[in-house]
PDB file of C-alpha atoms and ligand atoms in Angstrom:
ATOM      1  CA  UNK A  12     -35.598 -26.128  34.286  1.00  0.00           C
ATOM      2  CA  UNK A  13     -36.071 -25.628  30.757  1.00  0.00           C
ATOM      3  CA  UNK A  14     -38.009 -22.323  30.979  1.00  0.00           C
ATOM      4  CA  UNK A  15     -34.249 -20.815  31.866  1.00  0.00           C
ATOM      5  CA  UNK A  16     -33.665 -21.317  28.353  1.00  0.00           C
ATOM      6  CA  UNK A  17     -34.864 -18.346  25.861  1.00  0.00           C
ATOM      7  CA  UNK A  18     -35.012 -18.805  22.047  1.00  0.00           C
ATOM      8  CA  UNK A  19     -34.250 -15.518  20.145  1.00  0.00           C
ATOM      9  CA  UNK A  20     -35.577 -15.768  17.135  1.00  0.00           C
ATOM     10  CA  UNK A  21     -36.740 -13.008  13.819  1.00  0.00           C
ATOM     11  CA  UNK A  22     -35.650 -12.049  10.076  1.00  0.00           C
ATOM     12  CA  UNK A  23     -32.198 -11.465   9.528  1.00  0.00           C
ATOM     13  CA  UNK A  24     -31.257  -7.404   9.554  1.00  0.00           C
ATOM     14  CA  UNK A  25     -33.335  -7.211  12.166  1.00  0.00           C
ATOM     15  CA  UNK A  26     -31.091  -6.077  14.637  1.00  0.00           C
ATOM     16  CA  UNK A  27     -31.545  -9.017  16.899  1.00  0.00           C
ATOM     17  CA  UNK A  28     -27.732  -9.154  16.931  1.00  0.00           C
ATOM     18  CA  UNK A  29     -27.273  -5.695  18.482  1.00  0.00           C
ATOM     19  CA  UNK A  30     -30.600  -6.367  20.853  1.00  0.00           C
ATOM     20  CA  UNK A  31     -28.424  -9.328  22.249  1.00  0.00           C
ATOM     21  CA  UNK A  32     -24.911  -7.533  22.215  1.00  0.00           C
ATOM     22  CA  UNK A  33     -27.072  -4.969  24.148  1.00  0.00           C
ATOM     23  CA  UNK A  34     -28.649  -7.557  26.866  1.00  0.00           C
ATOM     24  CA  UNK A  35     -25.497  -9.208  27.396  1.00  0.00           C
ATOM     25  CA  UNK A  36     -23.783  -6.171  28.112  1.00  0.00           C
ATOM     26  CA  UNK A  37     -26.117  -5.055  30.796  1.00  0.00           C
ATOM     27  CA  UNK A  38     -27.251  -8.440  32.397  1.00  0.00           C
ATOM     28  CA  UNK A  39     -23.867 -10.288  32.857  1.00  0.00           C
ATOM     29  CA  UNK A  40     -26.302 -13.497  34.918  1.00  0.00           C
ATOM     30  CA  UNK A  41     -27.859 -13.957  31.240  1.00  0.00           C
ATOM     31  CA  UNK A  42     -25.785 -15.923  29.144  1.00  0.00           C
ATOM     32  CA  UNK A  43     -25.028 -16.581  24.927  1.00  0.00           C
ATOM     33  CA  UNK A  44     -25.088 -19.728  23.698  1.00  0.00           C
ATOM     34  CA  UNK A  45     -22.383 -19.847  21.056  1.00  0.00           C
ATOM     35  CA  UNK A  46     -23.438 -21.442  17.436  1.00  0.00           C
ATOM     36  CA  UNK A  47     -21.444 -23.486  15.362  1.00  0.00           C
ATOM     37  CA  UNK A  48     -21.662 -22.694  11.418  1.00  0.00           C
ATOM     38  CA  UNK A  49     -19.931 -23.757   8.267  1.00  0.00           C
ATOM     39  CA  UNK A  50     -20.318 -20.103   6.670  1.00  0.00           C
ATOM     40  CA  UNK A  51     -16.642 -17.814   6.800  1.00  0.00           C
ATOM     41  CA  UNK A  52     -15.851 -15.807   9.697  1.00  0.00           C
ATOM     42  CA  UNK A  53     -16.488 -11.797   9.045  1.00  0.00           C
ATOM     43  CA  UNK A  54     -13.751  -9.307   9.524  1.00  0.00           C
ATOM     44  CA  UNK A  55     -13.107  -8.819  13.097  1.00  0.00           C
ATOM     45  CA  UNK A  56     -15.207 -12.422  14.166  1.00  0.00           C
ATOM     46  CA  UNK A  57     -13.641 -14.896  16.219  1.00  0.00           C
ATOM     47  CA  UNK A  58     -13.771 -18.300  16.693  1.00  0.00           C
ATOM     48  CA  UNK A  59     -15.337 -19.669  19.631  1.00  0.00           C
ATOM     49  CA  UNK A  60     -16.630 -16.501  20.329  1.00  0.00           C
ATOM     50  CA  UNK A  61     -18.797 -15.793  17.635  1.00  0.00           C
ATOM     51  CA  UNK A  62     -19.328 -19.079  16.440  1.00  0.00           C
ATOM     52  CA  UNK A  63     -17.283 -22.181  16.160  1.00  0.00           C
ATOM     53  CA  UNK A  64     -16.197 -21.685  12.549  1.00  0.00           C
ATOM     54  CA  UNK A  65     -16.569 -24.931  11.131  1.00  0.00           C
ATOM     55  CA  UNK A  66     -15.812 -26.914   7.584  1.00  0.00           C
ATOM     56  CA  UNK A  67     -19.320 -29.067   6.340  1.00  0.00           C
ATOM     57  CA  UNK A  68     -17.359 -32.357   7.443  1.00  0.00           C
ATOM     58  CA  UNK A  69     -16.716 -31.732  10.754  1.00  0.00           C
ATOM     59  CA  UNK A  70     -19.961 -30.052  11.484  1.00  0.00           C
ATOM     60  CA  UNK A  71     -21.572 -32.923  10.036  1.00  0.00           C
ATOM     61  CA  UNK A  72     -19.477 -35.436  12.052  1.00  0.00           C
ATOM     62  CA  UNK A  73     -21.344 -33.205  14.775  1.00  0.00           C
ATOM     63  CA  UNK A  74     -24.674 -34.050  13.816  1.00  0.00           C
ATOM     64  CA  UNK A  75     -24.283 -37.790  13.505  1.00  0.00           C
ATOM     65  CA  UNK A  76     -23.050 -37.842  16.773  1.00  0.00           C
ATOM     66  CA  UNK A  77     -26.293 -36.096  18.159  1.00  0.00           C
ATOM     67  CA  UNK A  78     -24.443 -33.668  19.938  1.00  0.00           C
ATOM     68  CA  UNK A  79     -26.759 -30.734  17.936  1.00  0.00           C
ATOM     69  CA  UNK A  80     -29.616 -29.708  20.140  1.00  0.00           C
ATOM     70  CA  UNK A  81     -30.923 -28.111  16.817  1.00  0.00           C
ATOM     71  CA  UNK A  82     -29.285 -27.042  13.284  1.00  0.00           C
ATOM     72  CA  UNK A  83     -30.510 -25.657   9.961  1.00  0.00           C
ATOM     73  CA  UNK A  84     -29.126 -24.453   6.755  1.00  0.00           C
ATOM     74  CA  UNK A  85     -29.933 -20.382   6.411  1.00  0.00           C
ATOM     75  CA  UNK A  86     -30.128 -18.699   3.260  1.00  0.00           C
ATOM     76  CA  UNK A  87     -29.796 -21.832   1.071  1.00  0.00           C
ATOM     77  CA  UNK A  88     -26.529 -21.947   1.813  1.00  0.00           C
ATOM     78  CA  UNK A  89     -24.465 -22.965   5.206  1.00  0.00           C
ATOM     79  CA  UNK A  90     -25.351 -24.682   7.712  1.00  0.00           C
ATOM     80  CA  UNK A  91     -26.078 -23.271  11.623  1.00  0.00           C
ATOM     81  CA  UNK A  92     -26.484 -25.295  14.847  1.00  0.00           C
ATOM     82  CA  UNK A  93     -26.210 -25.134  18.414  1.00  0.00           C
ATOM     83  CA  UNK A  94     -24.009 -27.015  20.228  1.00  0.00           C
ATOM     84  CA  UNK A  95     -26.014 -29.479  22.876  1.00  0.00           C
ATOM     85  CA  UNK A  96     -23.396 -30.189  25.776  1.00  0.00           C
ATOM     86  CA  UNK A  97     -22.675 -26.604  26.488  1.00  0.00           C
ATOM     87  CA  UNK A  98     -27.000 -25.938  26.648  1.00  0.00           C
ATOM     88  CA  UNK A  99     -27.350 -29.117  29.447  1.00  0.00           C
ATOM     89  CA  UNK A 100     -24.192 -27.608  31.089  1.00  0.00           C
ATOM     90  CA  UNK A 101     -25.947 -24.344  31.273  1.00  0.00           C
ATOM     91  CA  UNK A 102     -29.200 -25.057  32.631  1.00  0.00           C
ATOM     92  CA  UNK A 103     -27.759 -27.841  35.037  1.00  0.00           C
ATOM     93  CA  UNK A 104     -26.017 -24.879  36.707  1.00  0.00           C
ATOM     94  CA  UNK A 105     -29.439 -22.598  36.451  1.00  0.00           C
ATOM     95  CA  UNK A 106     -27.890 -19.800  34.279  1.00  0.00           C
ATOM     96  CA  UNK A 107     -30.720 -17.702  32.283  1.00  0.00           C
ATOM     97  CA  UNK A 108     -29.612 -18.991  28.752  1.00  0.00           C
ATOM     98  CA  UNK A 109     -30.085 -17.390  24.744  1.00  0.00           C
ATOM     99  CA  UNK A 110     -29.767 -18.694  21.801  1.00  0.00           C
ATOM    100  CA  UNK A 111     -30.039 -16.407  18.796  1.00  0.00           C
ATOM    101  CA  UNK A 112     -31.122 -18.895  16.184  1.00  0.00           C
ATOM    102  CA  UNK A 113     -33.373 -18.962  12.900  1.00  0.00           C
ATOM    103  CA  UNK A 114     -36.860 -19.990  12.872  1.00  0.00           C
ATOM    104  CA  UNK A 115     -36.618 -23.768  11.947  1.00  0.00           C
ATOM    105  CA  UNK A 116     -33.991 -23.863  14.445  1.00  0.00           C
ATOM    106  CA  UNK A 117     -36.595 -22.468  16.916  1.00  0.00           C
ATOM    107  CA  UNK A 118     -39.015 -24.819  15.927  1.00  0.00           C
ATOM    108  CA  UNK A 119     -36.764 -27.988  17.189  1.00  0.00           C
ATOM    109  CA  UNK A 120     -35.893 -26.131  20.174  1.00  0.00           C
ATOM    110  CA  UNK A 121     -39.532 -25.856  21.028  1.00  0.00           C
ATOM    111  CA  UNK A 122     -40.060 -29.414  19.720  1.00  0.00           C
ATOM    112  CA  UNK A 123     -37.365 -30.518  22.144  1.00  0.00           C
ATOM    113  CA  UNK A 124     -38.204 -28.266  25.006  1.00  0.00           C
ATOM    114  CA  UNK A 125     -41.136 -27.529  25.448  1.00  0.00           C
ATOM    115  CA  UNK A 126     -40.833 -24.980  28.382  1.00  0.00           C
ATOM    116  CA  UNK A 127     -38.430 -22.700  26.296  1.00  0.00           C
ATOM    117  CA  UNK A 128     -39.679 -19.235  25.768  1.00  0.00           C
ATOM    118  CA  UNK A 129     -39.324 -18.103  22.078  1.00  0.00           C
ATOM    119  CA  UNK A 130     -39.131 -14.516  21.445  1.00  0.00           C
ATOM    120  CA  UNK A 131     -39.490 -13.480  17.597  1.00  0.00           C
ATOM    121  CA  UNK A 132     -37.794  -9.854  17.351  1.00  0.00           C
ATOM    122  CA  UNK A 133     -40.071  -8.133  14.747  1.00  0.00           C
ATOM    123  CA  UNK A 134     -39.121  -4.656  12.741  1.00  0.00           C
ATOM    124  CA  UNK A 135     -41.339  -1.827  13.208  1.00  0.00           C
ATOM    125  CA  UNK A 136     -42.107  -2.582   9.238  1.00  0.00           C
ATOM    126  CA  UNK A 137     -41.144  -4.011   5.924  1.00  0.00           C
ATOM    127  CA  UNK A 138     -39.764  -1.478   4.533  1.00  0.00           C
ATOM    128  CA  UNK A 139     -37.473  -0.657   7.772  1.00  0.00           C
ATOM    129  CA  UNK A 140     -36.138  -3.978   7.442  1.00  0.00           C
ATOM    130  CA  UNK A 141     -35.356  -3.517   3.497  1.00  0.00           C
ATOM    131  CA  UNK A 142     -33.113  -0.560   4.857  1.00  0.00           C
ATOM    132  CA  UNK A 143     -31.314  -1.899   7.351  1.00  0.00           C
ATOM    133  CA  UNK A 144     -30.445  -5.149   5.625  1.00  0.00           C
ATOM    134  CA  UNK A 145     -28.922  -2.849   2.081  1.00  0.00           C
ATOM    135  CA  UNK A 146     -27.584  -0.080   4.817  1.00  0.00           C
ATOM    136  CA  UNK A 147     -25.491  -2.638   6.847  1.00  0.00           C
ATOM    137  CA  UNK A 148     -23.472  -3.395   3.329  1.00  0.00           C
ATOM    138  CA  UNK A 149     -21.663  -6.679   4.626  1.00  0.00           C
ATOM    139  CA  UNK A 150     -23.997  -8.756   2.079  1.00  0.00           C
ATOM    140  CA  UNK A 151     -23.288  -9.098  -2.042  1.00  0.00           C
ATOM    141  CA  UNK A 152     -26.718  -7.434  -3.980  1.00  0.00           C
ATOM    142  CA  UNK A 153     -27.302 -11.590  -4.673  1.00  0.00           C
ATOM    143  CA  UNK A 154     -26.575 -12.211  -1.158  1.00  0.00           C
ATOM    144  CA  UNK A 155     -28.943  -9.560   0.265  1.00  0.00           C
ATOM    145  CA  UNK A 156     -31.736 -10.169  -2.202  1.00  0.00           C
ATOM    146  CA  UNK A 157     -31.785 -13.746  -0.789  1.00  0.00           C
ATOM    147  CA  UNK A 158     -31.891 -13.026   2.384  1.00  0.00           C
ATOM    148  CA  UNK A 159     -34.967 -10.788   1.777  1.00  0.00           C
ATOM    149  CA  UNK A 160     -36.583 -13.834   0.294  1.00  0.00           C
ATOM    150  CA  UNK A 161     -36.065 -15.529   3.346  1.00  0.00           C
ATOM    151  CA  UNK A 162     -36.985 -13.034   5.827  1.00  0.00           C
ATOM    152  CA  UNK A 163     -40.244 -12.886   3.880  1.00  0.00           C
ATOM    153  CA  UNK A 164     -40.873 -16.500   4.791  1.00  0.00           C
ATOM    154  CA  UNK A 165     -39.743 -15.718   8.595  1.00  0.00           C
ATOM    155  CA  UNK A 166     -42.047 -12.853   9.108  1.00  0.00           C
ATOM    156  CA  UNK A 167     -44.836 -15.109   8.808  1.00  0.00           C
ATOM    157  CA  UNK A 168     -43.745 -18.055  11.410  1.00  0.00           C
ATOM    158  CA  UNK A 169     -43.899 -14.583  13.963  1.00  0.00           C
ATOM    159  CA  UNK A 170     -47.534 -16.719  15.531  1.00  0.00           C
ATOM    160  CA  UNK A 171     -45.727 -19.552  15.894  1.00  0.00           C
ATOM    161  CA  UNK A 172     -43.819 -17.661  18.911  1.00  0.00           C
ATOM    162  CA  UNK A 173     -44.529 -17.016  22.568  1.00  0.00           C
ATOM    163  CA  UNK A 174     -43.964 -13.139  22.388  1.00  0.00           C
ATOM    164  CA  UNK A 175     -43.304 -10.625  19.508  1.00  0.00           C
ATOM    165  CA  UNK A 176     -41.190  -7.598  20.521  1.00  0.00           C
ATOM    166  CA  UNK A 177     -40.649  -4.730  18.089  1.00  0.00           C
ATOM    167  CA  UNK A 178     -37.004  -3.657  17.755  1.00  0.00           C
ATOM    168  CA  UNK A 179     -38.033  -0.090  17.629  1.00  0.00           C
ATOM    169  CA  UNK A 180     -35.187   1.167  19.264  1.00  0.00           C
ATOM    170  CA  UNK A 181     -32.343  -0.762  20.546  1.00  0.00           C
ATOM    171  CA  UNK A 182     -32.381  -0.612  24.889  1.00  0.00           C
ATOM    172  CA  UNK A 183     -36.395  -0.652  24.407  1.00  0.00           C
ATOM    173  CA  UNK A 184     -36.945  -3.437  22.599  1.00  0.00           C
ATOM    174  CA  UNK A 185     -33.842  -5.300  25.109  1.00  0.00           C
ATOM    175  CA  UNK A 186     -35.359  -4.406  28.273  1.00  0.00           C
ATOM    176  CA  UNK A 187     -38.669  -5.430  26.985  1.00  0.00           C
ATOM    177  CA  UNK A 188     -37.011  -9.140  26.342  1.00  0.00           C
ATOM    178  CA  UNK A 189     -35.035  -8.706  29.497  1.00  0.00           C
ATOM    179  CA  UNK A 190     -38.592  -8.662  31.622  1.00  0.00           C
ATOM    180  CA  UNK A 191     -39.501 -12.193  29.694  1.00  0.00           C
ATOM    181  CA  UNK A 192     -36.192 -14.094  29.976  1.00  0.00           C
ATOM    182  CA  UNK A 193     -36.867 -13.015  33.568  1.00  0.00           C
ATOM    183  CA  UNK A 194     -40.536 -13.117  34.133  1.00  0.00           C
TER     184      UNK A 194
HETATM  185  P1  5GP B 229     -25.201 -14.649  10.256  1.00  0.00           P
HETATM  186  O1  5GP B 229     -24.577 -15.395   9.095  1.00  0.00           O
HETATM  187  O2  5GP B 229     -25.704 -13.308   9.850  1.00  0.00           O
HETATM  188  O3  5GP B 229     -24.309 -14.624  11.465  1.00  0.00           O
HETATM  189  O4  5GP B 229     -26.469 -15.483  10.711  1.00  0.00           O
HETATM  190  C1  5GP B 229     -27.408 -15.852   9.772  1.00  0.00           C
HETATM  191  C2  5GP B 229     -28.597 -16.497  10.451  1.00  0.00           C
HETATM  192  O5  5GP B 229     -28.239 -17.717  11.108  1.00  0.00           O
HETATM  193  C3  5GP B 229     -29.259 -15.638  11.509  1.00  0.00           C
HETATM  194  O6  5GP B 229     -30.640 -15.534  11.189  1.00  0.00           O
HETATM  195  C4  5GP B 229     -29.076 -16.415  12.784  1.00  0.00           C
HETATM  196  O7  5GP B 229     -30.167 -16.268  13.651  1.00  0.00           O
HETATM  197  C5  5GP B 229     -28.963 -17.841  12.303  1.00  0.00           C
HETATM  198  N1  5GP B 229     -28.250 -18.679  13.257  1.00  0.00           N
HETATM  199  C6  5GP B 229     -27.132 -18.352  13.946  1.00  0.00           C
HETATM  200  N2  5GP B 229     -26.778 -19.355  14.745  1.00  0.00           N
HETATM  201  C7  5GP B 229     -27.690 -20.350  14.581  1.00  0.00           C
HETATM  202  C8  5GP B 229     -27.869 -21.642  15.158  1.00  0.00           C
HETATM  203  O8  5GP B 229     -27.122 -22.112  16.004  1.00  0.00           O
HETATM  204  N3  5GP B 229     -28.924 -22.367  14.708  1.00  0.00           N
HETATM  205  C9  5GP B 229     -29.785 -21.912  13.782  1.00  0.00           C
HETATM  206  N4  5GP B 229     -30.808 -22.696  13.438  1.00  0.00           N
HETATM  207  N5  5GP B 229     -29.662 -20.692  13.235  1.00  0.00           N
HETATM  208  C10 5GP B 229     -28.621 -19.918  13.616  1.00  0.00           C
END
């Protein structure tokens, strides 16, 4: 039942965000798992629907509960996790399930479920990425030049995934992951 359940997975600026926005908008039977996170909404994000904007207590409170099917801290900084409940829910009823996570995240997914496919969305290069993470100007220089550093260390977990799919261009690279949540 697991193998409903597709991990999402590659550095940030990727343009895994707009790969999903794009999958869910064409394939209403595939479904979003929504992350909780202790980071600050952006302008125009909303709670519940974006993520389940959370302070560190109360996310914490969430994890010592064990109701976290997997969580990380991303860029050094806040913390990231998925919800479990609303994952057993999913799958229980057979819905085709995402979760657009980071890669230790994905790694505890795969840990605790085996069957799940993970998908790392790669960019068609290095220096693609470098421009679409300083042209999408929601980041501070410090913030962006962390991230960098970390996307460095997530380009190289890409073997550690099922399937690599180049976001080349946006409905390409979708229906591409579209045929392998559904193969
Ligand atoms: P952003 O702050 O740009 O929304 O997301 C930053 C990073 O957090 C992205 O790489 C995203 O994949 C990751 N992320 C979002 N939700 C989760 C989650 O539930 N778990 C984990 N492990 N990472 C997440």
């Amino acid at each position: 039942m697991s193998s409903r359940l597709t991990v999402i997975a590659g550095p940030t600026a990727v343009g895994k965000g707009t790969v999903v926005a794009h999958i869910l908008a064409h394939h209403p039977e595939i479904k979003l798992s929504v992350s909780a996170t202790t980071r600050q909404p952006r302008p125009g994000e909303v709670d519940g629907k974006n993520y389940f904007f959370l302070t560190h207590e109360n996310f914490d409170q969430l994890i010592e509960a064990g109701d976290m099917l997997e969580y990380a801290t991303v860029h050094g900084t806040n913390k990231y996790g998925t919800p479990k409940q609303p994952i057993i829910d999913a799958l229980a009823r057979n819905e085709q399930i995402i979760l657009e996570i980071d890669i230790q995240g994905a790694r505890q997914v795969k840990a605790a479920m085996p069957d799940a496919k993970l998908i790392f969305i790669a960019p068609p290069s290095w220096e693609e990425l470098v421009r679409r993470l300083t042209g999408r100007g929601t980041e501070s220089a410090e913030e962006q030049a962390q991230r960098l550093v970390t996307a460095r260390e997530e380009l190289a977990a890409q073997s550690e995934f099922d399937y690599v799919v180049i976001n080349d261009e946006v409905a390409r690279c979708a229906s591409e992951v579209v045929d392998l949540i559904q193969a």
